[in-house]
Amino acid sequence: MRLTIKQLVHAAHQAARYLPKASAQLMRDLAERLDTTQSALCESLKIRDALAAENLALKDAMKNGVVEKHQQTSHGITIGVKNVIVQREIDTPATDTWVNEQRAMGVEMFVSDFTEPAVMNDGKFYSEDLIKASREFAAQLRGSKV
């Protein structure tokens, strides 16, 4: 018998009732972790699908773009160069969201480095305003308000 994730999580919670306390807690923790991992996986797959769709649109735009041939001379050698000119703007919201998330994580890494004791002077941060502004900027990159 093959169980779905939801059925397995439910069965684990039910089985935990009949186990010793420590084992029951471990069973519940595993079930919760499995449920959380499944949710994160589903969200990642949605992001992947959106990025794949945008990638396909970009590839189609490259195929349908105008190709111009140019000649360049470098040290007396003629080289054929093809430039592909895409004639339209392509919306890439999933890609933009992903790139902004990476940037926001970079800003947060900067902030976490700034909040280490090594950069403190007499127990005070060098610039609490900089840390606050960095956190606000990371939230802005994600499109949320602080």
PDB file of C-alpha atoms in Angstrom:
ATOM      1  CA  MET A   1       0.000   0.000   0.000  1.00  0.00           C
ATOM      2  CA  ARG A   2       1.385   3.373  -1.048  1.00  0.00           C
ATOM      3  CA  LEU A   3       0.396   6.402   1.040  1.00  0.00           C
ATOM      4  CA  THR A   4       0.334  10.034  -0.031  1.00  0.00           C
ATOM      5  CA  ILE A   5       2.324  12.512   2.022  1.00  0.00           C
ATOM      6  CA  LYS A   6      -0.847  13.755   3.748  1.00  0.00           C
ATOM      7  CA  GLN A   7      -1.900  10.193   4.559  1.00  0.00           C
ATOM      8  CA  LEU A   8       1.572   9.372   5.865  1.00  0.00           C
ATOM      9  CA  VAL A   9       1.652  12.480   8.085  1.00  0.00           C
ATOM     10  CA  HIS A  10      -1.812  11.637   9.421  1.00  0.00           C
ATOM     11  CA  ALA A  11      -0.832   8.008  10.052  1.00  0.00           C
ATOM     12  CA  ALA A  12       2.330   9.109  11.879  1.00  0.00           C
ATOM     13  CA  HIS A  13       0.318  11.360  14.194  1.00  0.00           C
ATOM     14  CA  GLN A  14      -2.123   8.509  14.850  1.00  0.00           C
ATOM     15  CA  ALA A  15       0.693   6.018  15.521  1.00  0.00           C
ATOM     16  CA  ALA A  16       2.378   8.461  17.893  1.00  0.00           C
ATOM     17  CA  ARG A  17      -0.558   8.027  20.307  1.00  0.00           C
ATOM     18  CA  TYR A  18       0.498   4.444  20.994  1.00  0.00           C
ATOM     19  CA  LEU A  19       4.240   4.985  21.355  1.00  0.00           C
ATOM     20  CA  PRO A  20       6.278   5.822  24.451  1.00  0.00           C
ATOM     21  CA  LYS A  21       6.529   9.572  25.092  1.00  0.00           C
ATOM     22  CA  ALA A  22      10.017  10.107  23.599  1.00  0.00           C
ATOM     23  CA  SER A  23       9.279   7.982  20.544  1.00  0.00           C
ATOM     24  CA  ALA A  24       5.899   9.648  20.077  1.00  0.00           C
ATOM     25  CA  GLN A  25       7.495  13.095  20.098  1.00  0.00           C
ATOM     26  CA  LEU A  26      10.079  11.949  17.558  1.00  0.00           C
ATOM     27  CA  MET A  27       7.303  10.537  15.347  1.00  0.00           C
ATOM     28  CA  ARG A  28       5.355  13.827  15.523  1.00  0.00           C
ATOM     29  CA  ASP A  29       8.492  15.851  14.770  1.00  0.00           C
ATOM     30  CA  LEU A  30       9.267  13.684  11.743  1.00  0.00           C
ATOM     31  CA  ALA A  31       5.692  14.015  10.502  1.00  0.00           C
ATOM     32  CA  GLU A  32       5.805  17.809  10.859  1.00  0.00           C
ATOM     33  CA  ARG A  33       9.172  17.981   9.099  1.00  0.00           C
ATOM     34  CA  LEU A  34       7.854  15.844   6.244  1.00  0.00           C
ATOM     35  CA  ASP A  35       4.772  18.047   5.912  1.00  0.00           C
ATOM     36  CA  THR A  36       6.887  21.236   5.899  1.00  0.00           C
ATOM     37  CA  THR A  37       9.335  19.770   3.399  1.00  0.00           C
ATOM     38  CA  GLN A  38       6.483  18.768   1.099  1.00  0.00           C
ATOM     39  CA  SER A  39       5.076  22.318   1.202  1.00  0.00           C
ATOM     40  CA  ALA A  40       8.494  23.820   0.443  1.00  0.00           C
ATOM     41  CA  LEU A  41       8.994  21.366  -2.408  1.00  0.00           C
ATOM     42  CA  CYS A  42       5.620  22.249  -3.939  1.00  0.00           C
ATOM     43  CA  GLU A  43       6.465  25.965  -3.761  1.00  0.00           C
ATOM     44  CA  SER A  44       9.884  25.327  -5.333  1.00  0.00           C
ATOM     45  CA  LEU A  45       8.261  23.397  -8.160  1.00  0.00           C
ATOM     46  CA  LYS A  46       5.886  26.300  -8.852  1.00  0.00           C
ATOM     47  CA  ILE A  47       8.850  28.673  -9.023  1.00  0.00           C
ATOM     48  CA  ARG A  48      10.716  26.252 -11.297  1.00  0.00           C
ATOM     49  CA  ASP A  49       7.739  25.984 -13.638  1.00  0.00           C
ATOM     50  CA  ALA A  50       7.381  29.766 -13.840  1.00  0.00           C
ATOM     51  CA  LEU A  51      11.100  30.165 -14.561  1.00  0.00           C
ATOM     52  CA  ALA A  52      10.941  27.428 -17.211  1.00  0.00           C
ATOM     53  CA  ALA A  53       8.002  29.171 -18.924  1.00  0.00           C
ATOM     54  CA  GLU A  54       9.910  32.454 -18.975  1.00  0.00           C
ATOM     55  CA  ASN A  55      13.002  30.687 -20.287  1.00  0.00           C
ATOM     56  CA  LEU A  56      10.948  29.188 -23.112  1.00  0.00           C
ATOM     57  CA  ALA A  57       9.541  32.629 -23.963  1.00  0.00           C
ATOM     58  CA  LEU A  58      13.071  34.054 -24.084  1.00  0.00           C
ATOM     59  CA  LYS A  59      14.242  31.215 -26.339  1.00  0.00           C
ATOM     60  CA  ASP A  60      11.289  31.768 -28.674  1.00  0.00           C
ATOM     61  CA  ALA A  61      12.075  35.488 -28.775  1.00  0.00           C
ATOM     62  CA  MET A  62      15.669  34.694 -29.709  1.00  0.00           C
ATOM     63  CA  LYS A  63      14.493  32.383 -32.520  1.00  0.00           C
ATOM     64  CA  ASN A  64      12.021  34.974 -33.801  1.00  0.00           C
ATOM     65  CA  GLY A  65      14.422  37.891 -33.483  1.00  0.00           C
ATOM     66  CA  VAL A  66      16.146  39.556 -36.413  1.00  0.00           C
ATOM     67  CA  VAL A  67      19.629  38.244 -37.194  1.00  0.00           C
ATOM     68  CA  GLU A  68      22.089  40.707 -38.706  1.00  0.00           C
ATOM     69  CA  LYS A  69      25.473  39.704 -40.081  1.00  0.00           C
ATOM     70  CA  HIS A  70      28.414  42.028 -39.510  1.00  0.00           C
ATOM     71  CA  GLN A  71      32.061  41.871 -40.451  1.00  0.00           C
ATOM     72  CA  GLN A  72      34.761  42.885 -38.003  1.00  0.00           C
ATOM     73  CA  THR A  73      38.428  43.285 -38.747  1.00  0.00           C
ATOM     74  CA  SER A  74      40.831  42.539 -35.947  1.00  0.00           C
ATOM     75  CA  HIS A  75      44.554  42.651 -36.725  1.00  0.00           C
ATOM     76  CA  GLY A  76      43.780  42.204 -40.415  1.00  0.00           C
ATOM     77  CA  ILE A  77      41.562  39.154 -39.855  1.00  0.00           C
ATOM     78  CA  THR A  78      37.930  39.270 -40.948  1.00  0.00           C
ATOM     79  CA  ILE A  79      35.541  37.629 -38.495  1.00  0.00           C
ATOM     80  CA  GLY A  80      31.859  36.977 -39.137  1.00  0.00           C
ATOM     81  CA  VAL A  81      29.701  37.993 -36.200  1.00  0.00           C
ATOM     82  CA  LYS A  82      25.976  37.393 -35.796  1.00  0.00           C
ATOM     83  CA  ASN A  83      23.969  39.703 -33.601  1.00  0.00           C
ATOM     84  CA  VAL A  84      20.498  38.680 -32.577  1.00  0.00           C
ATOM     85  CA  ILE A  85      18.188  41.587 -32.026  1.00  0.00           C
ATOM     86  CA  VAL A  86      15.065  40.859 -30.027  1.00  0.00           C
ATOM     87  CA  GLN A  87      12.320  43.153 -31.216  1.00  0.00           C
ATOM     88  CA  ARG A  88      10.102  43.106 -28.130  1.00  0.00           C
ATOM     89  CA  GLU A  89      10.315  43.356 -24.379  1.00  0.00           C
ATOM     90  CA  ILE A  90       9.594  40.127 -22.553  1.00  0.00           C
ATOM     91  CA  ASP A  91       8.034  40.132 -19.097  1.00  0.00           C
ATOM     92  CA  THR A  92       9.873  37.865 -16.682  1.00  0.00           C
ATOM     93  CA  PRO A  93       8.156  38.276 -13.291  1.00  0.00           C
ATOM     94  CA  ALA A  94       9.307  34.915 -11.885  1.00  0.00           C
ATOM     95  CA  THR A  95      12.901  35.628 -12.898  1.00  0.00           C
ATOM     96  CA  ASP A  96      12.667  39.162 -11.499  1.00  0.00           C
ATOM     97  CA  THR A  97      11.277  37.822  -8.213  1.00  0.00           C
ATOM     98  CA  TRP A  98      14.048  35.216  -7.979  1.00  0.00           C
ATOM     99  CA  VAL A  99      16.787  37.759  -8.728  1.00  0.00           C
ATOM    100  CA  ASN A 100      15.329  40.197  -6.180  1.00  0.00           C
ATOM    101  CA  GLU A 101      15.214  37.415  -3.567  1.00  0.00           C
ATOM    102  CA  GLN A 102      18.899  36.669  -4.179  1.00  0.00           C
ATOM    103  CA  ARG A 103      19.719  40.353  -3.810  1.00  0.00           C
ATOM    104  CA  ALA A 104      17.652  40.612  -0.633  1.00  0.00           C
ATOM    105  CA  MET A 105      19.470  37.616   0.837  1.00  0.00           C
ATOM    106  CA  GLY A 106      22.761  39.346   0.035  1.00  0.00           C
ATOM    107  CA  VAL A 107      21.640  42.478   1.845  1.00  0.00           C
ATOM    108  CA  GLU A 108      20.569  40.356   4.831  1.00  0.00           C
ATOM    109  CA  MET A 109      23.976  38.645   4.854  1.00  0.00           C
ATOM    110  CA  PHE A 110      25.549  42.093   4.954  1.00  0.00           C
ATOM    111  CA  VAL A 111      23.309  43.050   7.884  1.00  0.00           C
ATOM    112  CA  SER A 112      24.093  39.831   9.764  1.00  0.00           C
ATOM    113  CA  ASP A 113      27.818  40.525   9.349  1.00  0.00           C
ATOM    114  CA  PHE A 114      27.243  44.018  10.684  1.00  0.00           C
ATOM    115  CA  THR A 115      25.472  42.718  13.770  1.00  0.00           C
ATOM    116  CA  GLU A 116      28.373  40.467  14.801  1.00  0.00           C
ATOM    117  CA  PRO A 117      30.133  41.518  18.035  1.00  0.00           C
ATOM    118  CA  ALA A 118      33.385  42.096  16.121  1.00  0.00           C
ATOM    119  CA  VAL A 119      31.974  45.242  14.495  1.00  0.00           C
ATOM    120  CA  MET A 120      30.614  46.667  17.718  1.00  0.00           C
ATOM    121  CA  ASN A 121      32.260  49.640  19.384  1.00  0.00           C
ATOM    122  CA  ASP A 122      31.700  49.822  23.143  1.00  0.00           C
ATOM    123  CA  GLY A 123      28.592  47.684  22.834  1.00  0.00           C
ATOM    124  CA  LYS A 124      26.970  49.864  20.152  1.00  0.00           C
ATOM    125  CA  PHE A 125      26.728  49.184  16.467  1.00  0.00           C
ATOM    126  CA  TYR A 126      28.708  51.463  14.197  1.00  0.00           C
ATOM    127  CA  SER A 127      25.514  52.459  12.455  1.00  0.00           C
ATOM    128  CA  GLU A 128      22.139  51.227  13.611  1.00  0.00           C
ATOM    129  CA  ASP A 129      20.583  53.396  10.886  1.00  0.00           C
ATOM    130  CA  LEU A 130      22.560  51.505   8.248  1.00  0.00           C
ATOM    131  CA  ILE A 131      21.316  48.178   9.582  1.00  0.00           C
ATOM    132  CA  LYS A 132      17.713  49.417   9.651  1.00  0.00           C
ATOM    133  CA  ALA A 133      17.999  50.850   6.136  1.00  0.00           C
ATOM    134  CA  SER A 134      19.531  47.580   4.885  1.00  0.00           C
ATOM    135  CA  ARG A 135      16.663  45.534   6.312  1.00  0.00           C
ATOM    136  CA  GLU A 136      14.138  47.915   4.734  1.00  0.00           C
ATOM    137  CA  PHE A 137      15.956  47.647   1.403  1.00  0.00           C
ATOM    138  CA  ALA A 138      15.860  43.826   1.552  1.00  0.00           C
ATOM    139  CA  ALA A 139      12.103  43.975   2.192  1.00  0.00           C
ATOM    140  CA  GLN A 140      11.712  46.455  -0.674  1.00  0.00           C
ATOM    141  CA  LEU A 141      13.571  44.096  -3.030  1.00  0.00           C
ATOM    142  CA  ARG A 142      11.096  41.382  -2.105  1.00  0.00           C
ATOM    143  CA  GLY A 143       8.227  43.766  -2.812  1.00  0.00           C
ATOM    144  CA  SER A 144       7.004  43.891   0.770  1.00  0.00           C
ATOM    145  CA  LYS A 145       6.625  46.717   3.201  1.00  0.00           C
ATOM    146  CA  VAL A 146       8.375  46.791   6.572  1.00  0.00           C
TER     147      VAL A 146
END
